[in-house]
Short mmCIF file of C-alpha atoms in Angstrom, two decimals:
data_model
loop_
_atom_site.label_atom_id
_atom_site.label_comp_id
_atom_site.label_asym_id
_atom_site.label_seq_id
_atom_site.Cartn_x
_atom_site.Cartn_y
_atom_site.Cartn_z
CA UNK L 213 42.03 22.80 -217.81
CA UNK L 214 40.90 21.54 -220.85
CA UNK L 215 39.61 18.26 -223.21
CA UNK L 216 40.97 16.17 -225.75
CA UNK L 217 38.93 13.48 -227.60
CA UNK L 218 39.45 10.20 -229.35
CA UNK L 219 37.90 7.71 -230.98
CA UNK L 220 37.99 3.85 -230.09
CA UNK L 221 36.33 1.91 -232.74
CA UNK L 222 32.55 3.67 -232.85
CA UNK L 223 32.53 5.33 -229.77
CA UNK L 224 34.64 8.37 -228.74
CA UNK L 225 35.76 9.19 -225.65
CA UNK L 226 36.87 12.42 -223.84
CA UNK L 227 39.07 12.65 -221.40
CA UNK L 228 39.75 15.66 -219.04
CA UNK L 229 43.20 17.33 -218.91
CA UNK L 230 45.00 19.53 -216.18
CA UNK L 231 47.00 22.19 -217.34
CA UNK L 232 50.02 22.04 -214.25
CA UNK L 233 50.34 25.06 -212.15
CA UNK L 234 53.40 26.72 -212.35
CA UNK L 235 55.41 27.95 -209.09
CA UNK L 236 54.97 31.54 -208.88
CA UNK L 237 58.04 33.61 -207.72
CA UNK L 238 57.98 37.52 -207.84
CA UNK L 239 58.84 40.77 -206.40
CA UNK L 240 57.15 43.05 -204.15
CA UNK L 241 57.79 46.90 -204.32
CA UNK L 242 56.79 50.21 -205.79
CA UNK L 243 56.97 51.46 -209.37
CA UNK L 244 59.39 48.23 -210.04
CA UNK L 245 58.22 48.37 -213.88
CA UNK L 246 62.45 48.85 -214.52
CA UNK L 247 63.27 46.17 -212.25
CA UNK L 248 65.94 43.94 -212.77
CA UNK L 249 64.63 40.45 -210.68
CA UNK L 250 62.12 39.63 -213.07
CA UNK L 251 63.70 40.06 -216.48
CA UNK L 252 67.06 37.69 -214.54
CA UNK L 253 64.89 35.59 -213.69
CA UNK L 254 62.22 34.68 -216.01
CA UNK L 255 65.69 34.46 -218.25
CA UNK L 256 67.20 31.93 -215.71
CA UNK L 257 64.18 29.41 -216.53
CA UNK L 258 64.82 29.59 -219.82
CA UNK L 259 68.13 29.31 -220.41
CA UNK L 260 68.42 26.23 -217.01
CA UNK L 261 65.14 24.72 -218.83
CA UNK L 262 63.21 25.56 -215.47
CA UNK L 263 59.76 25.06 -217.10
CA UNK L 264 57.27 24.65 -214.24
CA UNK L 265 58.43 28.57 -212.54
CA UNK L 266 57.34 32.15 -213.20
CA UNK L 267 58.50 35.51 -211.90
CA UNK L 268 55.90 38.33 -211.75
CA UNK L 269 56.01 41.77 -210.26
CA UNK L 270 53.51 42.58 -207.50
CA UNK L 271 53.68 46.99 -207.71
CA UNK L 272 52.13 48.28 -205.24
CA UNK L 273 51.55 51.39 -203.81
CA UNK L 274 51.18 50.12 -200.05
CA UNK L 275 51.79 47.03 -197.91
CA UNK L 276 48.30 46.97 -197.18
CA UNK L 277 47.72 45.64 -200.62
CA UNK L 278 49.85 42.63 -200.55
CA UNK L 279 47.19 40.44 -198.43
CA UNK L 280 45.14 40.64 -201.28
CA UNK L 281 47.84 39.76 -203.47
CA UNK L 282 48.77 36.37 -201.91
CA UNK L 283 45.11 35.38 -201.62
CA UNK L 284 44.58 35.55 -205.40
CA UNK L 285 48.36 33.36 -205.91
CA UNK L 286 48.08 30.77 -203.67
CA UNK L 287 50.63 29.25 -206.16
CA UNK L 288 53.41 31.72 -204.82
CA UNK L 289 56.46 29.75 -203.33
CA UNK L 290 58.49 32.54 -202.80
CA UNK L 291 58.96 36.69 -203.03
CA UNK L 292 61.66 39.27 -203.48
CA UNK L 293 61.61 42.84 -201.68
CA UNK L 294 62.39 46.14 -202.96
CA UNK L 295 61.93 49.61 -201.79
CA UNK L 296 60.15 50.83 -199.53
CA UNK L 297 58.53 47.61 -198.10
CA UNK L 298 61.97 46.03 -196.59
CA UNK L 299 61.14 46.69 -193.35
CA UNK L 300 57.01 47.24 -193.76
CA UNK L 301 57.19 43.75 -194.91
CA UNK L 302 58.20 42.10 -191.78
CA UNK L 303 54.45 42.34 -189.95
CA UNK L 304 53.26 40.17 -192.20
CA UNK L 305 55.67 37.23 -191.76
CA UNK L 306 55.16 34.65 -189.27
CA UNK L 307 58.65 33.22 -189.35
CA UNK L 308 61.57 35.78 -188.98
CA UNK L 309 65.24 34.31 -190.29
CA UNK L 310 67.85 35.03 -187.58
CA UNK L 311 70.31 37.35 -189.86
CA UNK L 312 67.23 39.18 -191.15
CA UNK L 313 66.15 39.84 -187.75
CA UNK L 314 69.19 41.45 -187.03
CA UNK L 315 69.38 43.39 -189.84
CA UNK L 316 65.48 44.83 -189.14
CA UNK L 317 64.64 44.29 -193.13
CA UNK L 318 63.45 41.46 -195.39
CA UNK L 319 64.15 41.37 -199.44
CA UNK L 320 63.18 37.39 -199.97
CA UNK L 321 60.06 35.54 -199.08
CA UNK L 322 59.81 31.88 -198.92
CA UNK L 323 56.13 30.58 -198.31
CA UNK L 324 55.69 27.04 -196.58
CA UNK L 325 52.54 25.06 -195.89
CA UNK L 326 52.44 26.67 -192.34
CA UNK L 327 54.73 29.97 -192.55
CA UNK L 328 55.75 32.76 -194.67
CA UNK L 329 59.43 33.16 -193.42
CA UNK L 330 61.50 36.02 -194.15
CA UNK L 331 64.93 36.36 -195.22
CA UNK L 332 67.72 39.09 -195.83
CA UNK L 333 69.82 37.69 -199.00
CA UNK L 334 71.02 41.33 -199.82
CA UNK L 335 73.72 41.43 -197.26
CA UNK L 336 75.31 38.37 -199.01
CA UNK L 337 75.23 39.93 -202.59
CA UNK L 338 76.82 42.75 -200.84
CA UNK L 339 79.76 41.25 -199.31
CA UNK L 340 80.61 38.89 -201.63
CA UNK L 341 80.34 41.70 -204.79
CA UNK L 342 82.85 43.86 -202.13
CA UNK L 343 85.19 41.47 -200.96
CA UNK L 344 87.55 41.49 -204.38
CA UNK L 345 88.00 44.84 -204.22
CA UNK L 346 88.80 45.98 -200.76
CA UNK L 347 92.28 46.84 -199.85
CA UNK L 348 94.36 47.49 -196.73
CA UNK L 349 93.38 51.24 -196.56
CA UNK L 350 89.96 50.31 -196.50
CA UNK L 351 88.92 50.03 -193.35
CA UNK L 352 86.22 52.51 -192.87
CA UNK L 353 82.90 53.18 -194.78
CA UNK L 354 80.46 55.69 -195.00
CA UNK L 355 76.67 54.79 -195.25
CA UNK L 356 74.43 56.88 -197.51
CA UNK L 357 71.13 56.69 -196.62
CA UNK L 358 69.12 54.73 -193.73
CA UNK L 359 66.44 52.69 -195.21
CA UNK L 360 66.73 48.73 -195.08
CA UNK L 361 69.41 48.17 -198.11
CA UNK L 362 71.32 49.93 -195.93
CA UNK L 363 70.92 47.76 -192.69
CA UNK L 364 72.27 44.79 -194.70
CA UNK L 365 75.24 46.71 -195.83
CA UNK L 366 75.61 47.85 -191.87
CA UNK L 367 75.34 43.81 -191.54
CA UNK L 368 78.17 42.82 -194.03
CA UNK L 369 80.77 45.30 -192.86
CA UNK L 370 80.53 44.09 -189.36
CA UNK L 371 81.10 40.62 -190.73
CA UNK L 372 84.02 42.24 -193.14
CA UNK L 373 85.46 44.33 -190.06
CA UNK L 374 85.02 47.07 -191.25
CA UNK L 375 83.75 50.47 -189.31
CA UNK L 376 81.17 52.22 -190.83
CA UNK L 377 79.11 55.42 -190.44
CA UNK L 378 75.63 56.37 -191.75
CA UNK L 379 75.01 59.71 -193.54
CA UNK L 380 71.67 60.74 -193.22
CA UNK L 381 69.49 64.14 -194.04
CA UNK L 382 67.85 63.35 -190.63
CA UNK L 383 70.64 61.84 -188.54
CA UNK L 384 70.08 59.99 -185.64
CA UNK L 385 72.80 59.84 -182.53
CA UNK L 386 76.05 58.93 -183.71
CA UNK L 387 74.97 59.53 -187.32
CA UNK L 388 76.44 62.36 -189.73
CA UNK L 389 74.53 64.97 -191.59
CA UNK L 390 76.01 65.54 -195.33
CA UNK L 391 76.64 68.98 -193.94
CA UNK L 392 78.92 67.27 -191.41
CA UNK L 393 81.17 65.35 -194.64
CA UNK L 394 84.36 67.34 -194.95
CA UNK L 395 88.11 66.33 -196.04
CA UNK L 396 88.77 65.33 -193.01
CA UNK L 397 85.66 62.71 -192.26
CA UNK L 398 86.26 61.72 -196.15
CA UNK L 399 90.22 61.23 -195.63
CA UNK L 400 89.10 58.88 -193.08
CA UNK L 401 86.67 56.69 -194.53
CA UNK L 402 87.85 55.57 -198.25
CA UNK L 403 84.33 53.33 -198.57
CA UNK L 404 81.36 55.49 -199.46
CA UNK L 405 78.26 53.16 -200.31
CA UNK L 406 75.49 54.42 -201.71
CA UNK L 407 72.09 53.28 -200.40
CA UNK L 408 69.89 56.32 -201.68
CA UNK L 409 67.63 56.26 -204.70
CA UNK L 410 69.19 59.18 -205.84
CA UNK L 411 70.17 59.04 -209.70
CA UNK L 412 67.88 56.25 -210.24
CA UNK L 413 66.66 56.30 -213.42
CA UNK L 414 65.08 58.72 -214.98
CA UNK L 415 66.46 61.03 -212.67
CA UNK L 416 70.17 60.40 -213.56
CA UNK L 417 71.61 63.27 -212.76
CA UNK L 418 70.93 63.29 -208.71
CA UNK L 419 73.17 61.99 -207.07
CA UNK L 420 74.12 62.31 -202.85
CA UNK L 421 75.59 65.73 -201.79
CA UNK L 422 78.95 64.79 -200.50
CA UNK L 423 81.45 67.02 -201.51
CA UNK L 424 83.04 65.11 -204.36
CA UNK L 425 86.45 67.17 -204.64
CA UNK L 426 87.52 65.55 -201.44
CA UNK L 427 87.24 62.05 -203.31
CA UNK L 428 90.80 60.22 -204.27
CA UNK L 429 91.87 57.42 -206.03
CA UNK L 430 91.99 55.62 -202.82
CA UNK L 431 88.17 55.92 -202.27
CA UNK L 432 85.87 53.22 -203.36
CA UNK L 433 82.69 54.22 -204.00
CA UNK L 434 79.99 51.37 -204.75
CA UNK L 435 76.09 52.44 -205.77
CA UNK L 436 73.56 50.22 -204.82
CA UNK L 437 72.03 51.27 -208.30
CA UNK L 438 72.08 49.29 -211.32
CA UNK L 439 69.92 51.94 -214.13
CA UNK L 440 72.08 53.69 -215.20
CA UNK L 441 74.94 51.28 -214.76
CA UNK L 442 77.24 54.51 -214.39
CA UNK L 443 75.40 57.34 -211.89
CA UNK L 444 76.51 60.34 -211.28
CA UNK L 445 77.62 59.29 -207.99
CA UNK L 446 79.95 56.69 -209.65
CA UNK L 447 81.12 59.19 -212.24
CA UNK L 448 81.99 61.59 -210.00
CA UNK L 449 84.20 58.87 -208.18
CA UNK L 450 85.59 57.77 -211.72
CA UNK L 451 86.99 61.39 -212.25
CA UNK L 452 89.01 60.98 -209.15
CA UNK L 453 90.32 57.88 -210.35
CA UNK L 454 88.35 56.27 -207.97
CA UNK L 455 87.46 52.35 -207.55
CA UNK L 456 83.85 52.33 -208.68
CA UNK L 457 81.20 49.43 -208.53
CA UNK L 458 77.41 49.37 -209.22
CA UNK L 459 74.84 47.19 -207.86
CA UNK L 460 74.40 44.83 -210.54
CA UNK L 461 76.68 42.32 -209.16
CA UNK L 462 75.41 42.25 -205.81
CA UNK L 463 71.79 41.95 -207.37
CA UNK L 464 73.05 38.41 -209.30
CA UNK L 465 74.84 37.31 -206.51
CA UNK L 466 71.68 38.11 -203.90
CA UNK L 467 69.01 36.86 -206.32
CA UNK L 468 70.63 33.50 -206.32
CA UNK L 469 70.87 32.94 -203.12
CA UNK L 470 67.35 33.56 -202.54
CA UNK L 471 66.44 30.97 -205.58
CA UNK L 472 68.83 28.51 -203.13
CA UNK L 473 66.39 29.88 -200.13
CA UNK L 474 63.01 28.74 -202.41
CA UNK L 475 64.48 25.30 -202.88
CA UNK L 476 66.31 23.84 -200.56
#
């Protein structure tokens, strides 16, 4: 807020001025500094002239903290979700969308006058960043990693129809151990999805301990991770002559639809 003045004949007169308050959009997660949804979007406003929005990142270290958070922004229209608050998130909501209730996680936000509803976009980046690449022989997947990225990607293969499997270091019934991966499990399911943080940067040279010499070039192997845009997963699948995709993709494609989400 501010004042400007004039001058009409001898007297001068001030007049008040409201600086507009922009719609605040951000994301919500844990050492996000590298993140990808704020630099895509703060660029989207630019380049689509979208001058009343801004995209912030809310790091925190718990979901406690996010209360807080929202008080001091009562200008925040809408929120994306990153690890490890997918499913934290949701007992904060009072509005729970029907796909991301049946995935169990939430990754976009959008506030109302009455309701903070929750959403699962990350599914749809998923699928639709999958889809050109599947063949015939793919018709079963293996899951790395249990968290909730990986409950959407559980989500879009039912809707692809295709069977999956999660791998997990702590397996629940009907799950496999990456002790349990051998050629024959691998020769059997030609979609291994990364869902892991593993080889995230700046620890790029993690990666999941499947055993990779069982990979061929009928796998497809697709990391959820963007930085580095080629992990070690993914290179280890590209020196099988492997189909490989990062996460970038399906990070555009999900981001979008939650911007549709925030304004329709």
């Amino acid at each position: 807020m501010g004042w400007f003045s004039f001058d009409r004949g001898r007297r001068t007169t001030k007049i008040k001025t409201f600086k507009m308050q922009k719609r605040l959009f951000g994301l919500v997660g844990r050492n996000i500094s590298y993140s990808f949804s704020r630099k895509y979007f703060n660029e989207k406003f630019h380049k689509e002239h979208i001058s009343d929005a801004q995209y912030v990142n809310f790091d925190i270290q718990t979901i406690a903290e996010l209360p807080q958070k929202l008080a001091e922004n009562p200008n925040i229209k809408g929120l994306n979700v990153t690890i490890p608050y997918k499913k934290e998130i949701i007992s904060l909501l009072t509005k729970l969308d029907e796909t991301a209730e049946a995935i169990g996680a939430v990754n976009t936000i959008k506030f109302t006058d009455s309701d903070i509803i929750g959403y699962n976009t990350d599914y749809v980046g998923f699928m639709e960043s999958i889809h050109p690449l599947l063949k015939e022989h793919h018709q079963k997947a293996l899951i790395l990693g249990t968290g909730g990225a990986s409950s959407a990607i559980a989500h879009a293969f039912k809707m692809l129809g295709i069977s999956f499997k999660f791998v997990s270091r702590n397996p629940k019934m009907g799950q496999y151990t990456y002790a349990d991966l051998g050629a024959d499990i691998l020769s059997e399911y030609k979609i291994i999805v990364n869902c892991t943080p593993l080889g995230t940067f700046p620890n790029v040279n993690d990666s999941p301990p499947i055993p990779y010499h069982f990979i061929t070039s009928e796998h497809l192997l697709y990391d959820l991770i963007y930085n580095p845009s080629k992990t070690a997963f993914l290179q280890e699948g590209e020196n099988k002559n492997a189909t490989i995709i990062n996460g970038l993709r399906m990070l555009e494609l999900q981001a979008e639809k939650a911007w549709e989400i925030w304004n329709k």
